[in-house]
Coordinates of C-alpha atoms in Angstrom, one line a residue:
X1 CA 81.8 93.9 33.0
X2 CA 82.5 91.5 30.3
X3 CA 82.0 87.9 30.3
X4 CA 85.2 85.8 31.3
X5 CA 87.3 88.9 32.7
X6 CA 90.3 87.4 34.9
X7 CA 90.5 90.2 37.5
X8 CA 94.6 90.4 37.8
X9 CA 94.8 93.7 40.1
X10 CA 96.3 91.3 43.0
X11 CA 98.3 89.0 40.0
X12 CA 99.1 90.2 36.9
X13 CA 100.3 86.5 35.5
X14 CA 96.8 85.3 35.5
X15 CA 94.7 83.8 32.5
X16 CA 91.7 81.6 32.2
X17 CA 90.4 79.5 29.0
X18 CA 87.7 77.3 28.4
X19 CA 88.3 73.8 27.5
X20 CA 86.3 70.7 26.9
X21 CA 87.0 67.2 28.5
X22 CA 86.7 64.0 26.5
X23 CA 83.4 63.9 26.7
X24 CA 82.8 67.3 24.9
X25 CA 81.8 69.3 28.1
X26 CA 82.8 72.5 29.1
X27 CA 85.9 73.3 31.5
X28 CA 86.9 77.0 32.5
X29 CA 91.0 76.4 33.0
X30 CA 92.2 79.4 35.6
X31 CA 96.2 79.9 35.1
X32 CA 98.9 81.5 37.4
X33 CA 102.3 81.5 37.1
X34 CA 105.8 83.0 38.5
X35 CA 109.1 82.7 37.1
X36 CA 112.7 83.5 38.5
X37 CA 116.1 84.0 36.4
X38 CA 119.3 83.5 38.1
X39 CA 120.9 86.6 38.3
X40 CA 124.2 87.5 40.3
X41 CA 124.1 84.0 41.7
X42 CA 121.0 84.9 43.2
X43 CA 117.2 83.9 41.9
X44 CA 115.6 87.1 41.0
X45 CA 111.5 86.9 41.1
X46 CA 110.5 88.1 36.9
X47 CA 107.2 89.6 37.4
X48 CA 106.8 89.9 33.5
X49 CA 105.6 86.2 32.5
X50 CA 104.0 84.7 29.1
X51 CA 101.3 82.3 30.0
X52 CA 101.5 80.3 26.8
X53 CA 98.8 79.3 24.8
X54 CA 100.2 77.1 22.1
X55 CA 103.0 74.4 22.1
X56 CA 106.8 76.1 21.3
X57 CA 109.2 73.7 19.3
X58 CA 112.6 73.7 19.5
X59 CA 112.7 73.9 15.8
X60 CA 110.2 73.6 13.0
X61 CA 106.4 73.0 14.3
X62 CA 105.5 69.8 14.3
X63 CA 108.6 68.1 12.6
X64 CA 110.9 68.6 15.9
X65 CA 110.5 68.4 19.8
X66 CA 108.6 70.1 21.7
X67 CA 110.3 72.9 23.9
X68 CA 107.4 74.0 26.0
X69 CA 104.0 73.5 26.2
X70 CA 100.8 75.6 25.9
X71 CA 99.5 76.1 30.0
X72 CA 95.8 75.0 30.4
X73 CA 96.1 71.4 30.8
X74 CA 92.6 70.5 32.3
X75 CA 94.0 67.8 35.2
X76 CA 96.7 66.4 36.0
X77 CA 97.7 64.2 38.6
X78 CA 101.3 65.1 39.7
X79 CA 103.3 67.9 39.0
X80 CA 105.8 67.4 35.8
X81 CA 109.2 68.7 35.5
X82 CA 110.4 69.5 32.7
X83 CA 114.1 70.9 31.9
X84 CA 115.4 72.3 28.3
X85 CA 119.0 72.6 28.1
X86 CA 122.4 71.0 26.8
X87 CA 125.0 69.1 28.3
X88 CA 128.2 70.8 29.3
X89 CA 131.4 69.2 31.0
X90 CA 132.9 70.1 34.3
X91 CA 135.7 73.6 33.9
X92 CA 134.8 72.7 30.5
X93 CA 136.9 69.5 30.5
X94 CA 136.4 67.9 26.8
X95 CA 134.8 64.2 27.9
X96 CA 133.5 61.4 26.0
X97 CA 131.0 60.4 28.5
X98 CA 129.3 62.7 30.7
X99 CA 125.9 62.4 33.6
X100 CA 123.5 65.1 33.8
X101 CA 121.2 64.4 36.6
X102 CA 117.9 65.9 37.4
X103 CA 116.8 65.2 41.5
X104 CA 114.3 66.2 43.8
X105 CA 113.8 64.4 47.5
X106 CA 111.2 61.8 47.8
X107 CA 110.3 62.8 44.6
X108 CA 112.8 62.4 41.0
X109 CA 116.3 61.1 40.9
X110 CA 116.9 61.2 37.4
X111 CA 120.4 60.2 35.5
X112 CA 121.3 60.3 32.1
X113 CA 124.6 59.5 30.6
X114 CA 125.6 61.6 27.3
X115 CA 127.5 60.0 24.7
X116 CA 130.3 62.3 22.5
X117 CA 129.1 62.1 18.8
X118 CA 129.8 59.0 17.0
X119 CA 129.2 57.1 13.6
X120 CA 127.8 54.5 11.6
X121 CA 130.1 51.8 10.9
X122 CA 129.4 48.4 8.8
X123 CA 131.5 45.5 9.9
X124 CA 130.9 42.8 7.4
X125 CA 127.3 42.6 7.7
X126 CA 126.9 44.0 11.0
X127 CA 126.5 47.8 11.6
X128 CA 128.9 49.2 15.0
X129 CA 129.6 52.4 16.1
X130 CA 133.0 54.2 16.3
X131 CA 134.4 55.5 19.2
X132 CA 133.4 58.7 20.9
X133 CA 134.9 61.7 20.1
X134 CA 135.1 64.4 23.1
X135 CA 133.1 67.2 23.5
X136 CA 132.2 70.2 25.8
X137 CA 129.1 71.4 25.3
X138 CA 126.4 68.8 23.7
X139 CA 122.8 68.8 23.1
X140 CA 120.5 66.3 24.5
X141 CA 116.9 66.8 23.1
X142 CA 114.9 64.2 21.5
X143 CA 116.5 64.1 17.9
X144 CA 119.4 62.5 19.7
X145 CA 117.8 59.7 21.3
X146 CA 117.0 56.6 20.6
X147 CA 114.0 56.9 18.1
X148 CA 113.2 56.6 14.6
X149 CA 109.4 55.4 14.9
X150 CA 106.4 55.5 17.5
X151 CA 108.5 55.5 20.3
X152 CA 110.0 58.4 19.4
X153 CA 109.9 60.0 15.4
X154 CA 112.7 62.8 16.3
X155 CA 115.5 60.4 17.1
X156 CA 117.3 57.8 15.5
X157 CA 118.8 54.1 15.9
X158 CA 115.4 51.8 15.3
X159 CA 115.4 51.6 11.1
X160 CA 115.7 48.7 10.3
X161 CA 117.0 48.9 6.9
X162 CA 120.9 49.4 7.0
X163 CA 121.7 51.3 3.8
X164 CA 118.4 54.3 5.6
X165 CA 120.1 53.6 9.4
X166 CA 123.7 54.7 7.8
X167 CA 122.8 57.9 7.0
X168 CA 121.2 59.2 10.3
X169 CA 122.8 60.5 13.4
X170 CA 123.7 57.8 16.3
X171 CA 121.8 58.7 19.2
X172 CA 124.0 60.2 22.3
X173 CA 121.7 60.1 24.8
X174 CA 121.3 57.0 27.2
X175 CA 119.7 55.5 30.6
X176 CA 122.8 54.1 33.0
X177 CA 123.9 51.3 31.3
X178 CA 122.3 51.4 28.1
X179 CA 123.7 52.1 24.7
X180 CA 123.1 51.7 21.0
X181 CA 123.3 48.0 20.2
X182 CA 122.3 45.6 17.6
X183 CA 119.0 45.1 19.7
X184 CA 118.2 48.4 20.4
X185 CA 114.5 47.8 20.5
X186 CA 115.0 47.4 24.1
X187 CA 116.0 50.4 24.8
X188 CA 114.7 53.3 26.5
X189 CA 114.0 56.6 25.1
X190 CA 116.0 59.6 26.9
X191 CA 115.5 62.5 27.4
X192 CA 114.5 65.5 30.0
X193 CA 112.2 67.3 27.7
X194 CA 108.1 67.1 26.9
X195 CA 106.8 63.8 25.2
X196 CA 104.9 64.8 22.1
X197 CA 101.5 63.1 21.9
X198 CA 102.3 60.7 19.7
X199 CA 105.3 59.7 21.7
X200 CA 104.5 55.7 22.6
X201 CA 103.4 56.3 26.5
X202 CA 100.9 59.2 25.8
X203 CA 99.6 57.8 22.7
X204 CA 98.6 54.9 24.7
X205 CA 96.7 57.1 27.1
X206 CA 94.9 58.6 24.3
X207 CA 92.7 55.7 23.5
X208 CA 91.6 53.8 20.8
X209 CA 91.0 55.7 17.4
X210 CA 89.4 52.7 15.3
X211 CA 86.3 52.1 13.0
X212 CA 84.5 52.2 16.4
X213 CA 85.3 55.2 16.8
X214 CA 84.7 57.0 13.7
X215 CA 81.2 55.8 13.5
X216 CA 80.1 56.2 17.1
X217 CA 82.6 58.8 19.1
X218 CA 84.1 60.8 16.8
X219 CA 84.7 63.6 17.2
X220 CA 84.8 63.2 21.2
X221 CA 87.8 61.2 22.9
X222 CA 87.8 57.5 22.8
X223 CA 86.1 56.1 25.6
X224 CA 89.0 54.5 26.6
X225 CA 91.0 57.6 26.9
X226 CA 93.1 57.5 30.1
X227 CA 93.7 61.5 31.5
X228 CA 97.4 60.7 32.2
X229 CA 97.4 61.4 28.6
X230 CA 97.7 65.3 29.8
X231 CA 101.1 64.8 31.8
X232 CA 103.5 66.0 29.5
X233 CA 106.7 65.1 31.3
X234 CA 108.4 61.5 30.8
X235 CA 107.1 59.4 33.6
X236 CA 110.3 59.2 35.7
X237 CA 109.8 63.4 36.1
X238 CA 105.9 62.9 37.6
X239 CA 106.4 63.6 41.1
X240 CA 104.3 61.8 43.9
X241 CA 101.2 63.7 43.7
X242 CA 101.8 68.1 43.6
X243 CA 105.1 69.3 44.8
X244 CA 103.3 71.3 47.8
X245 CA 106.2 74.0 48.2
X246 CA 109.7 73.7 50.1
X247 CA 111.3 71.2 48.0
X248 CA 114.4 71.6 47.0
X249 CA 115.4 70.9 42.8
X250 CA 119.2 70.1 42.0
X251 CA 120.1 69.6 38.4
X252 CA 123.9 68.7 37.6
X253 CA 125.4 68.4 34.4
X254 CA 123.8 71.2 32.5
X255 CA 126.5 74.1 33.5
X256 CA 130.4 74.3 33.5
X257 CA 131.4 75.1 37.3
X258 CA 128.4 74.6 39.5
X259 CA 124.9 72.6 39.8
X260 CA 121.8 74.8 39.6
X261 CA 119.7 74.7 42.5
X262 CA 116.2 75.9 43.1
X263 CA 113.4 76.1 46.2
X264 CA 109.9 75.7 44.9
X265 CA 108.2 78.6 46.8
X266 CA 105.9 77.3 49.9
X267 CA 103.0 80.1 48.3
X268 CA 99.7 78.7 47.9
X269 CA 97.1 80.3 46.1
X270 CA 92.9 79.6 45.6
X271 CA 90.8 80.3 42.4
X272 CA 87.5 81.8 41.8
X273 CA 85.2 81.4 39.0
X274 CA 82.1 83.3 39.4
X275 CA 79.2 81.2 37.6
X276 CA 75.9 81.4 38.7
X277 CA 77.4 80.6 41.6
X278 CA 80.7 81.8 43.0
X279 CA 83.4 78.7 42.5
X280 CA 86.9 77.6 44.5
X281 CA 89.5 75.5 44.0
X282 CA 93.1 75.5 44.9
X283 CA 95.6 75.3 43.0
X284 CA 98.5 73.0 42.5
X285 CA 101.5 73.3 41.1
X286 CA 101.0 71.3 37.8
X287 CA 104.1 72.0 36.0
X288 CA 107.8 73.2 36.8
X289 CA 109.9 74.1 33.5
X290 CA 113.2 75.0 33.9
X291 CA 115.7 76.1 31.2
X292 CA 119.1 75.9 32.4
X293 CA 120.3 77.5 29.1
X294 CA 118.4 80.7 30.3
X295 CA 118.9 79.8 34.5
X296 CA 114.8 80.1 34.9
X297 CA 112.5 78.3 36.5
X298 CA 108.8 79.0 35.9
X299 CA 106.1 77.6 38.2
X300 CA 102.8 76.9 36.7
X301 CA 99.7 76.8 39.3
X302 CA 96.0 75.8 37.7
X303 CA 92.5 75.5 38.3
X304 CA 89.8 73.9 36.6
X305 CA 86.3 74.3 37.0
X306 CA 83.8 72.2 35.1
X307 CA 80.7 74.3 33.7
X308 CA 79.1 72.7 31.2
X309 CA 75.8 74.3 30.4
X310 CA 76.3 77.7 32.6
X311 CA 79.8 78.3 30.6
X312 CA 77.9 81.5 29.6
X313 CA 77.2 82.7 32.8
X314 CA 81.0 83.4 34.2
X315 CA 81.7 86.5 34.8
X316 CA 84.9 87.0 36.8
X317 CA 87.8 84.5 37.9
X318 CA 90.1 86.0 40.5
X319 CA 93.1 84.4 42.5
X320 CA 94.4 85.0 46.1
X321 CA 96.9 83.5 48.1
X322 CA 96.2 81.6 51.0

């Protein structure tokens, strides 16, 4: 047999990589997922599922937002929920203004109001915005948020110089009650999507990259590097802990004629590593993506098992359900 085989004769979504943790050692990520496309206005189980293992972007690499990520985070803490979609009105009703709402009991009640495209507009010496025009079907990644630096490079809003902030977009995407103003250094970035790294919240968690560094850690993590760093979802779509099966997801907003709602499946399932030493941990349910363009839901379970210094020794990994 050869070394790292991920015996999938019970699961055939199954895949295992090694990792290392910030302080260089050696962590074998096990990987399980299911996904389900609403078919027939039923949710069909797809037993044919990519386990990613690179970041997708919605557009170029690198230069726009992230649409999914790669799945071996090493830990995490709660289960994140992403959704990738656009907005679309009610019986596709044009609207200026329009709520898309992401909600899980005891766990995420997320709002966002959605802003009909507007633009730039110098009063004197004061830049406004015109009114709204109406629209149908409108989309709410990160390039149309309130951005423009660290907080977030895709969207737009924060540059400071007038004659540079006149020829971007104005962001359309908003927490209740906010909107573009002459202050808008207050407010919040939007969005239901993946934070980048360098988005302001995990680039805190990643630590401290200074001269410190460079001449005593590099090229491990900072020591001050915080693993919340590896949640990729904004921090209002963390759940309390792992969603632990039977809750029920609602999003509104995101189709014509009806909200989408999902189950997460009550399934649990335990790895094995075989080391030295056979290993087993269960896993939880450390991200939920949903794409309400495509009606799926995928469901990503891991495992991590750290094995630094018998890395060589694995032989198998196997899951079962419980």
């Amino acid at each position: 047999m050869q070394l790292w085989t991920v015996d999938t004769s019970n699961y055939k979504n199954v895949q295992g990589r090694f990792q290392r943790d910030s302080e260089g050692n050696e962590v074998w990520v096990l990987t399980f997922k299911r996904a389900w496309n609403y078919v027939e206005e039923q949710w069909k189980e797809d037993c044919e599922v990519s386990i990613r293992d690179a970041p997708e972007y919605i557009d170029e690499p690198g230069l726009s937002p992230v649409k999914a990520e790669h799945d071996f985070a090493i830990l995490k803490f709660n289960t994140d929920v992403i959704v990738f979609g656009k907005a679309r009105t009610k019986s596709k009703q044009p609207q200026v203004k329009h709520t898309c709402q992401l909600f899980i009991e005891n766990h995420i009640n997320k709002a966002l109001n959605v802003v009909g495209e507007r633009q730039w507009m110098k009063n004197g010496a004061v830049v406004v915005t015109s009114s709204p025009a109406p629209f149908i079907v409108k989309d709410i990644d990160y390039r149309h948020a309130i951005g423009g630096d660290e907080k977030n490079r895709y969207g737009s809003g924060l540059i400071k110089k007038t004659s540079e902030l006149l020829v971007t977009q104005v962001p359309s995407i908003f927490y209740p009650s906010q909107d573009w103003s002459s202050k808008p250094s207050t407010l919040k970035v939007a969005g239901f999507g993946i934070e980048a790294p360098h988005f302001d919240r995990r680039r805190r968690y990643a630590g401290t990259f200074d001269q410190i560094w460079q001449d005593e850690r590099k090229p491990l993590l900072p020591t001050d590097f915080d693993p919340r760093f590896y949640q990729i979802a904004p921090e209002d779509q963390q759940c309390n802990g792992f969603l632990s099966g039977g809750e029920k997801i609602r999003l509104s907003g995101f189709h014509h004629n009806d909200d989408l709602s999902f189950k997460v499946p009550v399934d649990k399932y335990v790895a094995f590593a075989e080391f030295e030493q056979s290993k087993q941990k269960n896993m939880d349910i450390y991200t939920i993506y949903i794409d309400t363009e495509l009606n799926r839901v995928e469901i990503t379970y891991s495992a991590s098992f750290h094995c630094q210094g018998i890395e060589e020794t694995l032989r198998q990994s196997t899951i079962r359900k419980v």
